[in-house]
Short mmCIF file of C-alpha atoms and ligand atoms in Angstrom, two decimals:
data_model
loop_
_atom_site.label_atom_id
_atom_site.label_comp_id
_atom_site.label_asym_id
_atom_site.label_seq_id
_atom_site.Cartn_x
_atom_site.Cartn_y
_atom_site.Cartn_z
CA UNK S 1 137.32 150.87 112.12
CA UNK S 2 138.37 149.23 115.26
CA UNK S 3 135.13 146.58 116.53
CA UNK S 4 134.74 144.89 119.10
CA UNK S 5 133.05 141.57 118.49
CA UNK S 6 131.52 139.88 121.81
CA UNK S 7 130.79 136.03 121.91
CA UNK S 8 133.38 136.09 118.35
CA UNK S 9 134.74 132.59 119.10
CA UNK S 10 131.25 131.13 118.20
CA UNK S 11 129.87 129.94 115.32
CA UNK S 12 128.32 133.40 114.40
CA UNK S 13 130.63 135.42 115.47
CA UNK S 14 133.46 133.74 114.19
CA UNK S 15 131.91 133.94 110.72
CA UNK S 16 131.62 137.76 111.46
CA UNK S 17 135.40 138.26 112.39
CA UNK S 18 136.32 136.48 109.29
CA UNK S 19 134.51 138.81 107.15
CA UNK S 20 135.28 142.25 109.01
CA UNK S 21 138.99 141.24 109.12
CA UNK S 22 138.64 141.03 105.00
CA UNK S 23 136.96 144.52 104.81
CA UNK S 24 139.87 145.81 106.68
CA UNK S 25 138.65 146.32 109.96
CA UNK S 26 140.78 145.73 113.26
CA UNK S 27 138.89 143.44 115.37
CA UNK S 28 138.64 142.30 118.53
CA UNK S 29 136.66 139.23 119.46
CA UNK S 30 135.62 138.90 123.05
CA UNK S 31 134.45 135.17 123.87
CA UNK S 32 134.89 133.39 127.61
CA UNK S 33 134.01 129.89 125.19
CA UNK S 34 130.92 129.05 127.43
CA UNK S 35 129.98 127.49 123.84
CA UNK S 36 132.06 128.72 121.56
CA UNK S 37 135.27 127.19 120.93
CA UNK S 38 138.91 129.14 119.80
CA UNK S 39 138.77 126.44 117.19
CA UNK S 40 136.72 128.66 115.14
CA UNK S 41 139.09 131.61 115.15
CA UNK S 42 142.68 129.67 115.04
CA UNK S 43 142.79 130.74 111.78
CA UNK S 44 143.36 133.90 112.33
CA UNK S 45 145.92 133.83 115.19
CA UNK S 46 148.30 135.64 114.32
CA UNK S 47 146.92 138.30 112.20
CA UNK S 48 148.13 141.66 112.65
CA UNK S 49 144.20 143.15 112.55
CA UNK S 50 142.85 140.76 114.91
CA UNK S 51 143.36 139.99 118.82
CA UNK S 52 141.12 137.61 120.94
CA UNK S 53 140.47 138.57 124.26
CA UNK S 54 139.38 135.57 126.86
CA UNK S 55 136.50 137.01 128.78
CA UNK S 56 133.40 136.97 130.56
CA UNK S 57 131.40 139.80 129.58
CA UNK S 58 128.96 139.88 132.45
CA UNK S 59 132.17 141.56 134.05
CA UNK S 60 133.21 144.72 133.61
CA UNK S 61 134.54 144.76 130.00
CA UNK S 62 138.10 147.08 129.72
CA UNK S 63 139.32 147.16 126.17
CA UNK S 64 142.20 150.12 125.84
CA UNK S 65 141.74 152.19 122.77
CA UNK S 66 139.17 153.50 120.99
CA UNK S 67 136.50 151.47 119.77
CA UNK S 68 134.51 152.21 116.94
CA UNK S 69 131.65 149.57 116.54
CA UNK S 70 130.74 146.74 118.87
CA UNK S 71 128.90 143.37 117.91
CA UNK S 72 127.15 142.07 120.69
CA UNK S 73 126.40 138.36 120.36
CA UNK S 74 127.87 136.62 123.27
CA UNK S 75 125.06 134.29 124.70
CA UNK S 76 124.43 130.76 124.84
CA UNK S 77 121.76 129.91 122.17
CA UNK S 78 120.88 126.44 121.66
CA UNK S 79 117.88 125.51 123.54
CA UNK S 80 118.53 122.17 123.89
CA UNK S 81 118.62 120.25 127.45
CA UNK S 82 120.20 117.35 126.30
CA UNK S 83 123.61 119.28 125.23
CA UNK S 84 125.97 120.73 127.69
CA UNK S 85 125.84 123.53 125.40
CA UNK S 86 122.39 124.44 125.84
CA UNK S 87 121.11 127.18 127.55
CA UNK S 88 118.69 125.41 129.93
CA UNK S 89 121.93 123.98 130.94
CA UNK S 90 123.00 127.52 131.75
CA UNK S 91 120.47 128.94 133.10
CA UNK S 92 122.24 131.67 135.41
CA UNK S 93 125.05 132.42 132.89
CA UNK S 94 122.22 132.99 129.66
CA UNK S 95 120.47 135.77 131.96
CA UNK S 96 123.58 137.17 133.32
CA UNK S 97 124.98 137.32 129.70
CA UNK S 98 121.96 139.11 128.42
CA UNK S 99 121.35 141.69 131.06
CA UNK S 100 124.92 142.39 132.95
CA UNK S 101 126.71 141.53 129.90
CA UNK S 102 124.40 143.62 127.35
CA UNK S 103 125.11 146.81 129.82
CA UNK S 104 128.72 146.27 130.15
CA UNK S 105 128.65 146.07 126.51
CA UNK S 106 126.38 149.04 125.99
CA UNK S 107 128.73 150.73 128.65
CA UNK S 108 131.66 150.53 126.76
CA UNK S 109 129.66 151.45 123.33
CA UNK S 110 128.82 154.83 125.24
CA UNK S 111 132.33 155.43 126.96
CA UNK S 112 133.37 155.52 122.98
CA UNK S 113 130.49 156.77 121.71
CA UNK S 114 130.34 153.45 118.80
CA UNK S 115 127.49 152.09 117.17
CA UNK S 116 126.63 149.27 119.08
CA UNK S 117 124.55 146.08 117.22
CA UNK S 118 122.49 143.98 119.70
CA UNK S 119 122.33 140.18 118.16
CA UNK S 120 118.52 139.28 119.28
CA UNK S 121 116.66 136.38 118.35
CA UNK S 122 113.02 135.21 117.11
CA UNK S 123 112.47 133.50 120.62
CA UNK S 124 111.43 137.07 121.71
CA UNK S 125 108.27 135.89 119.55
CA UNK S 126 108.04 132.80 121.67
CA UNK S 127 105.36 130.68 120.46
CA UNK S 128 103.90 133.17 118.11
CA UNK S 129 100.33 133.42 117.45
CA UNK S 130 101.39 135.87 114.47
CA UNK S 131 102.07 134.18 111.63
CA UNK S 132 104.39 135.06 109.99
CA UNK S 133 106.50 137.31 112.54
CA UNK S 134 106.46 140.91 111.62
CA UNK S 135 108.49 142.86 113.98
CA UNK S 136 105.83 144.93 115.53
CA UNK S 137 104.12 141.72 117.07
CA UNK S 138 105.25 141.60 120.75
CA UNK S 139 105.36 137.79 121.13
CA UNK S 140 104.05 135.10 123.11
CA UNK S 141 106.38 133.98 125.66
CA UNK S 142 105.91 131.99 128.95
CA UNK S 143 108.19 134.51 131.57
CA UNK S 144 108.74 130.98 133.89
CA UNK S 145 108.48 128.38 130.63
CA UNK S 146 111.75 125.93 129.72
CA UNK S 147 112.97 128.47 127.55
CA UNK S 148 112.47 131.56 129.85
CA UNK S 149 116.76 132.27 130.39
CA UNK S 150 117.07 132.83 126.85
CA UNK S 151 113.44 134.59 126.02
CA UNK S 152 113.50 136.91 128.95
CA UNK S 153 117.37 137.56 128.48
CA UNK S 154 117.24 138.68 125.13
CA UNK S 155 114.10 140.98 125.41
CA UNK S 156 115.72 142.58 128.62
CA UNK S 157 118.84 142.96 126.71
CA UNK S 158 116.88 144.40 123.75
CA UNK S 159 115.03 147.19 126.22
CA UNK S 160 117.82 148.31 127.46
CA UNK S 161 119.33 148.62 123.64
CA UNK S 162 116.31 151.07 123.37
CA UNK S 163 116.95 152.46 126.78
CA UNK S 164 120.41 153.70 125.91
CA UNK S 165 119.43 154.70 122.62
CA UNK S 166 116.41 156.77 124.00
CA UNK S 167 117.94 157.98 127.30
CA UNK S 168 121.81 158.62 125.61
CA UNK S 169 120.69 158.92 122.22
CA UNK S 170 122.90 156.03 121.38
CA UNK S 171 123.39 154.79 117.79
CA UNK S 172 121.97 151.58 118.00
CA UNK S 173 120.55 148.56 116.14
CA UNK S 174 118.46 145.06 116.94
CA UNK S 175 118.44 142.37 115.13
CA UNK S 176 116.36 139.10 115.79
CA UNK S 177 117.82 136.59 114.13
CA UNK S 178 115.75 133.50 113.18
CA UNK S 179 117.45 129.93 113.22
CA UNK S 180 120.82 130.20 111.05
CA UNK S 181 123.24 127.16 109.94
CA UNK S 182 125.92 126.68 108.65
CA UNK S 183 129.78 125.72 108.97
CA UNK S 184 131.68 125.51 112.49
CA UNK S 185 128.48 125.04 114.47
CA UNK S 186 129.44 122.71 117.16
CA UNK S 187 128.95 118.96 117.05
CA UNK S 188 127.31 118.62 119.86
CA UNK S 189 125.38 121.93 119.71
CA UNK S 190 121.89 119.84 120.53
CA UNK S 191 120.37 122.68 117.68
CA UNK S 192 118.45 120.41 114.98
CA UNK S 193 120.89 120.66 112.15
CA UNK S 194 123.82 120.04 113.91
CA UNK S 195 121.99 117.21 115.66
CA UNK S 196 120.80 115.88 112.07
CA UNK S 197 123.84 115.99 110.06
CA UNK S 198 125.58 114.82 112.66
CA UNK S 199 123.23 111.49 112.98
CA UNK S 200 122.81 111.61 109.63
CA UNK S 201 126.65 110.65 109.24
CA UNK S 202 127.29 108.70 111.70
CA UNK S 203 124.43 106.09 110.51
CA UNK S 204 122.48 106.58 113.55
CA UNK S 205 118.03 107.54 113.32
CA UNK S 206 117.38 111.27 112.96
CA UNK S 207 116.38 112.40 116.35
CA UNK S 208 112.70 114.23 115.82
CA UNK S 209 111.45 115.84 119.05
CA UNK S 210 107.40 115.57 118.68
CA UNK S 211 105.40 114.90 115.79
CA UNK S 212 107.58 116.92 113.50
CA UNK S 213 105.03 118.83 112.04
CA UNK S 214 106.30 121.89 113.99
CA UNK S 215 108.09 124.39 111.11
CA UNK S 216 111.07 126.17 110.73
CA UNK S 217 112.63 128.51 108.55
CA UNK S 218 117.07 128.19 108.32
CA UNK S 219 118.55 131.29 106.88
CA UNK S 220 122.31 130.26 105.86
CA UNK S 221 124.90 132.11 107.92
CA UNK S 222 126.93 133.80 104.71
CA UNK S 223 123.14 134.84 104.22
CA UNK S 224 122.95 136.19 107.69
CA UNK S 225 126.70 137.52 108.01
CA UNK S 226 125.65 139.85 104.72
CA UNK S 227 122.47 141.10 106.39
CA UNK S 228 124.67 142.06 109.77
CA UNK S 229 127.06 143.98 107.69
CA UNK S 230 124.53 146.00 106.14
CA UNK S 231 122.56 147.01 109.23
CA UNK S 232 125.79 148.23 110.80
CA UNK S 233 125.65 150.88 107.77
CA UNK S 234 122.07 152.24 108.15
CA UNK S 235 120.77 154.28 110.88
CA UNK S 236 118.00 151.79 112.04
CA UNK S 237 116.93 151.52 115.76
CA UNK S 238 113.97 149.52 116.04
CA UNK S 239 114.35 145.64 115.72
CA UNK S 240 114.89 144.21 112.20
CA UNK S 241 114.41 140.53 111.76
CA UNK S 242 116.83 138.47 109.87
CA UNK S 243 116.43 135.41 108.43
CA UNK S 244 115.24 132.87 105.38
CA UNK S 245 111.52 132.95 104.93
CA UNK S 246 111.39 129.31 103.47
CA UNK S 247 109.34 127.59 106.33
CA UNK S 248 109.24 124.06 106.53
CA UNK S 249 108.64 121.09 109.00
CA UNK S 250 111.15 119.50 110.83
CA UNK S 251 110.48 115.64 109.05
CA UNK S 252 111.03 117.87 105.81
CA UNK S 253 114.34 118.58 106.94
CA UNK S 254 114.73 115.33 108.02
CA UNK S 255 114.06 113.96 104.80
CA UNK S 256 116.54 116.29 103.29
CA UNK S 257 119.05 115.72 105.29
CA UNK S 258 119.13 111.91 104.92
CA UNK S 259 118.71 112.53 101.31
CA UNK S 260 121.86 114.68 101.05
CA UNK S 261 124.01 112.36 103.41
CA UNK S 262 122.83 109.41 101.37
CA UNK S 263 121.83 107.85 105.06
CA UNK S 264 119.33 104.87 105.24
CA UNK S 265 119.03 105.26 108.98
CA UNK S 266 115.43 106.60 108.97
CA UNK S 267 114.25 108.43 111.75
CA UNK S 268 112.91 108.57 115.00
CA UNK S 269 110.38 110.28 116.61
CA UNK S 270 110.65 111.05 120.57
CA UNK S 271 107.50 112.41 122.22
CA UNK S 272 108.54 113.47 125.06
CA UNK S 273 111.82 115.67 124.02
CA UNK S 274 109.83 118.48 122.68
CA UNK S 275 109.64 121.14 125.38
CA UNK S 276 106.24 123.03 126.11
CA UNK S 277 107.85 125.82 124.81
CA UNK S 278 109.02 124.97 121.85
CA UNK S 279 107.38 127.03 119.05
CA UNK S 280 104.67 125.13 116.78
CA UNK S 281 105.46 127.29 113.35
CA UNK S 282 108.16 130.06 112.93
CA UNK S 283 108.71 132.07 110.01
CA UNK S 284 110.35 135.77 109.42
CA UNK S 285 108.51 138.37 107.95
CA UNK S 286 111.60 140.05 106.09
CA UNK S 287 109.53 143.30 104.53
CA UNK S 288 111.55 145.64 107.01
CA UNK S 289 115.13 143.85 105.88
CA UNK S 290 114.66 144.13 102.09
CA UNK S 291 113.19 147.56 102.25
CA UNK S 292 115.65 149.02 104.95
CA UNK S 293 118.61 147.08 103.86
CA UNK S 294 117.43 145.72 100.44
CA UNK S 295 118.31 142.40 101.89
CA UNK S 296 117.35 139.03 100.99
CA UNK S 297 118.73 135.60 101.63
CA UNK S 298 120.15 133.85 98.30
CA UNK S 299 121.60 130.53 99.24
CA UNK S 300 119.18 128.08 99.07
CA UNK S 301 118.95 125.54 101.86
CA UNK S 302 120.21 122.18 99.87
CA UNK S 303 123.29 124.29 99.07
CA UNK S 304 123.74 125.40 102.31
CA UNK S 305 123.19 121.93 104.19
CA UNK S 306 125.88 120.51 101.42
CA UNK S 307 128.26 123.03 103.19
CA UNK S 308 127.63 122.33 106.49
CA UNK S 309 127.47 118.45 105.71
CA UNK S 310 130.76 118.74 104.03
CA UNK S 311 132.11 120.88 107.43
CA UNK S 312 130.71 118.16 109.49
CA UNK S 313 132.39 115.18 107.98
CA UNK S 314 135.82 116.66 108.22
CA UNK S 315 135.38 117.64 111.60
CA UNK S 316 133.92 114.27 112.39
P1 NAD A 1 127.33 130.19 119.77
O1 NAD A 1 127.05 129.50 121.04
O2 NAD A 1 128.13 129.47 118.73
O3 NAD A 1 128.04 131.60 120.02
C1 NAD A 1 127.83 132.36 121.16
C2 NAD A 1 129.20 132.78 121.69
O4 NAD A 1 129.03 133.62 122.85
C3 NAD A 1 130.04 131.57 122.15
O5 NAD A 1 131.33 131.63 121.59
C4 NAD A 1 130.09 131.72 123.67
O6 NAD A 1 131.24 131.16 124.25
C5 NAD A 1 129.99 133.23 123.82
N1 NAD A 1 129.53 133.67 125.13
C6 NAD A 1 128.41 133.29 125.79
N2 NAD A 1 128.34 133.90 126.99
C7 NAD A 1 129.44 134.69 127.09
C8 NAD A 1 129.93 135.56 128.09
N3 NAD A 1 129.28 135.75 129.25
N4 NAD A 1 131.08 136.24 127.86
C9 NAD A 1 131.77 136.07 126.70
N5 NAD A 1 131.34 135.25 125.71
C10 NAD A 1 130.18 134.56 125.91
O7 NAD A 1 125.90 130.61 119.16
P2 NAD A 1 125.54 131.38 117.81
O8 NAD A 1 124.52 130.58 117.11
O9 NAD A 1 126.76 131.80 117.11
O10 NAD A 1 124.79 132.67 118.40
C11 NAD A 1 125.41 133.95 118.40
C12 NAD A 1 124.38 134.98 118.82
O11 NAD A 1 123.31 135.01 117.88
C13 NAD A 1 123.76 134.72 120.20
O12 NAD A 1 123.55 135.95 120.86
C14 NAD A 1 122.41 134.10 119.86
O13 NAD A 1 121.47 134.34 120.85
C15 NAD A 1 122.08 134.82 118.56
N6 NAD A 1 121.15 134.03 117.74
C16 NAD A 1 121.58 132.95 117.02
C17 NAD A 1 120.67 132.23 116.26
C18 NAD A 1 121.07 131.05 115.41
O14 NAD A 1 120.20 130.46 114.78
N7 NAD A 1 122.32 130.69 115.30
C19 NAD A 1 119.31 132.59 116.26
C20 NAD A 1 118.92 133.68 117.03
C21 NAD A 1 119.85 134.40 117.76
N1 UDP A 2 114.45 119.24 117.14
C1 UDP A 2 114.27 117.94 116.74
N2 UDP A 2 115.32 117.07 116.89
C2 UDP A 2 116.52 117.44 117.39
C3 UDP A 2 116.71 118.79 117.78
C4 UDP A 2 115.65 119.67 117.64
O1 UDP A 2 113.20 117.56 116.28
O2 UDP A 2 117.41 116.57 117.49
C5 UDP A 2 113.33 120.18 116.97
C6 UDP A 2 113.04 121.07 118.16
O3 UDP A 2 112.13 120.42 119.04
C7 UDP A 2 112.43 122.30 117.51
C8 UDP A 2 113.12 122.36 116.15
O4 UDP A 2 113.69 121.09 115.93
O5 UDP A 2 111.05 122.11 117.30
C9 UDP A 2 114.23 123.41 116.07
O6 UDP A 2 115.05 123.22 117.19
P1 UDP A 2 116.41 123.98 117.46
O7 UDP A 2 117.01 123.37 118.68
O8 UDP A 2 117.25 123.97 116.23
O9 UDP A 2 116.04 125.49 117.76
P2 UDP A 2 114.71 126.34 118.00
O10 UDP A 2 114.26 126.73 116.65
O11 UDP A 2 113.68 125.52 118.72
O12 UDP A 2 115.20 127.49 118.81
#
């Protein structure tokens, strides 16, 4: 197939390319490296399967040829103030990215009639009062709140998914993706493992925004890549959430990541840096994924962090 990968120069997408370039696919990843960084797909410069196109999505998107399949996952997704990266840092570009890019995408999905995948997110759950999240719940989100850009971007661009599908019968898919790790995530992402490991090595206090008793559940991205792949082969149009179901705290994972990096550094714990929308307990209900897809994650999260510790300290 020929695929068009939006947003491929980040740490998802990149990830993606790799593994769609080994099944034998010719891709085509789309990135204007808002966050992302060409780092991520050097590797593959070169290859006679794979071209990356510097773009801006929210513009008209012209790709010559037929396309086949297109991954949509170009958005800013950290939701972190305090990195340049974040998307509260970029406000106008997350929306624009969500809505004009998601129809441009969409647009060029139906000029070539190709499957088109729509990467969503659990912050279409906002601060859930469902515990865990099943995918029929229809969230809790403040439409004005700190993390409003992203929220409201992403369920926009996943009506309009529907939209197309419904209005053009469209072969479509959703998939809200809870919080995923892993390799080539950016240093200064501001997204808690990044920020954690990255402390971690450098000897400095673990940064924990709150109490810490808010939870989290991190689905490793090989994990994650796996699930994408096999949603992209089943017919499946409503929303399917992917992720680990492991929930913990965030001082668990603090604890765990100072244990892994060996760091003595402790932490500390900043009031004031949690935002009021931040949610209090996340966790994906994966019933839909293993009986649709007969998905389930299998890396466990100590293996995983290893990984992305070990990624860090070269990159450090
Ligand atoms: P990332 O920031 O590493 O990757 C996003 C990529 O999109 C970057 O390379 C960025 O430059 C690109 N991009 C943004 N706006 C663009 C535009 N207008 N035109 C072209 N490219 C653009 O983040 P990620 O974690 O890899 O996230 C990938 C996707 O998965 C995003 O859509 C995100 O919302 C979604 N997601 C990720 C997670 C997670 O835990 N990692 C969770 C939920 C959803
Ligand atoms: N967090 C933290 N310290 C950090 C970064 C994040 O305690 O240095 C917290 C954050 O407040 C949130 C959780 O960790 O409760 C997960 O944050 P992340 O930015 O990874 O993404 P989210 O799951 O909130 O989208």
């Amino acid at each position: 197939m020929r695929v068009v990968v939006t947003g491929g120069a980040g740490f998802i997408g990149s990830h993606l390319c790799d593994r769609l370039i080994e099944a034998d696919h010719e891709v085509m990843a789309i990135d204007n490296l808002v966050t992302g960084d060409a780092e991520n797909l050097a590797h593959l410069a070169g290859h006679d399967r794979f071209q990356y196109i510097r773009h801006d999505v929210s513009n008209f998107i012209f790709v010559s040829g037929k396309v086949d399949a297109i991954w949509h996952l170009a958005s800013p997704a950290s939701p972190n103030p305090l990195s340049p990266y974040g998307y509260p840092q970029l406000p106008i570009q997350t929306l624009k990215v969500g809505a004009l890019g998601t129809h441009n995408a969409l647009g060029l999905a139906r000029a070539n009639e190709a499957v088109f995948l729509l990467a969503s997110t659990s912050e279409v759950y906002g601060d859930p009062e469902q515990h865990p999240q099943r995918e029929d719940y229809w969230g809790h989100v403040d439409p004005i709140g700190p993390r409003s850009m992203y929220d409201e971007a992403k369920r926009f661009a996943e009506a309009i998914t529907m939209a197309y599908h419904r209005y053009h019968s469209m072969d479509t898919r959703i998939v809200r993706i809870f919080n995923t790790y892993g390799p080539r995530m950016r240093l200064d992402d501001g997204r808690v493992v990044p920020n954690f490991i990255r402390q971690a090595i450098e000897g400095k206090p673990l940064t924990i925004y709150g109490d810490g008793q808010q939870t989290r559940s991190f689905c490793y991205i090989d994990d994650l890549v796996e699930g994408l792949l096999s949603l992209m082969e089943i017919k499946s149009h409503n929303p399917i959430n992917l992720g680990n179901p492991v929930e913990m705290t965030i001082e668990e994972l603090a604890d765990l990541v100072l244990r892994l990096t060996g760091s003595e550094a402790g932490v500390e714990y900043l009031a004031d840096q949690r935002d009021r929308s931040d949610p209090q307990q996340r966790r994906p209900d994966i019933g839909r994924a293993k009986e649709i897809l007969d998905w389930e994650p299998s890396v466990p999260l100590e293996e995983g962090l290893r990984a992305t510790i070990e990624d860090f300290r070269i990159r450090l």
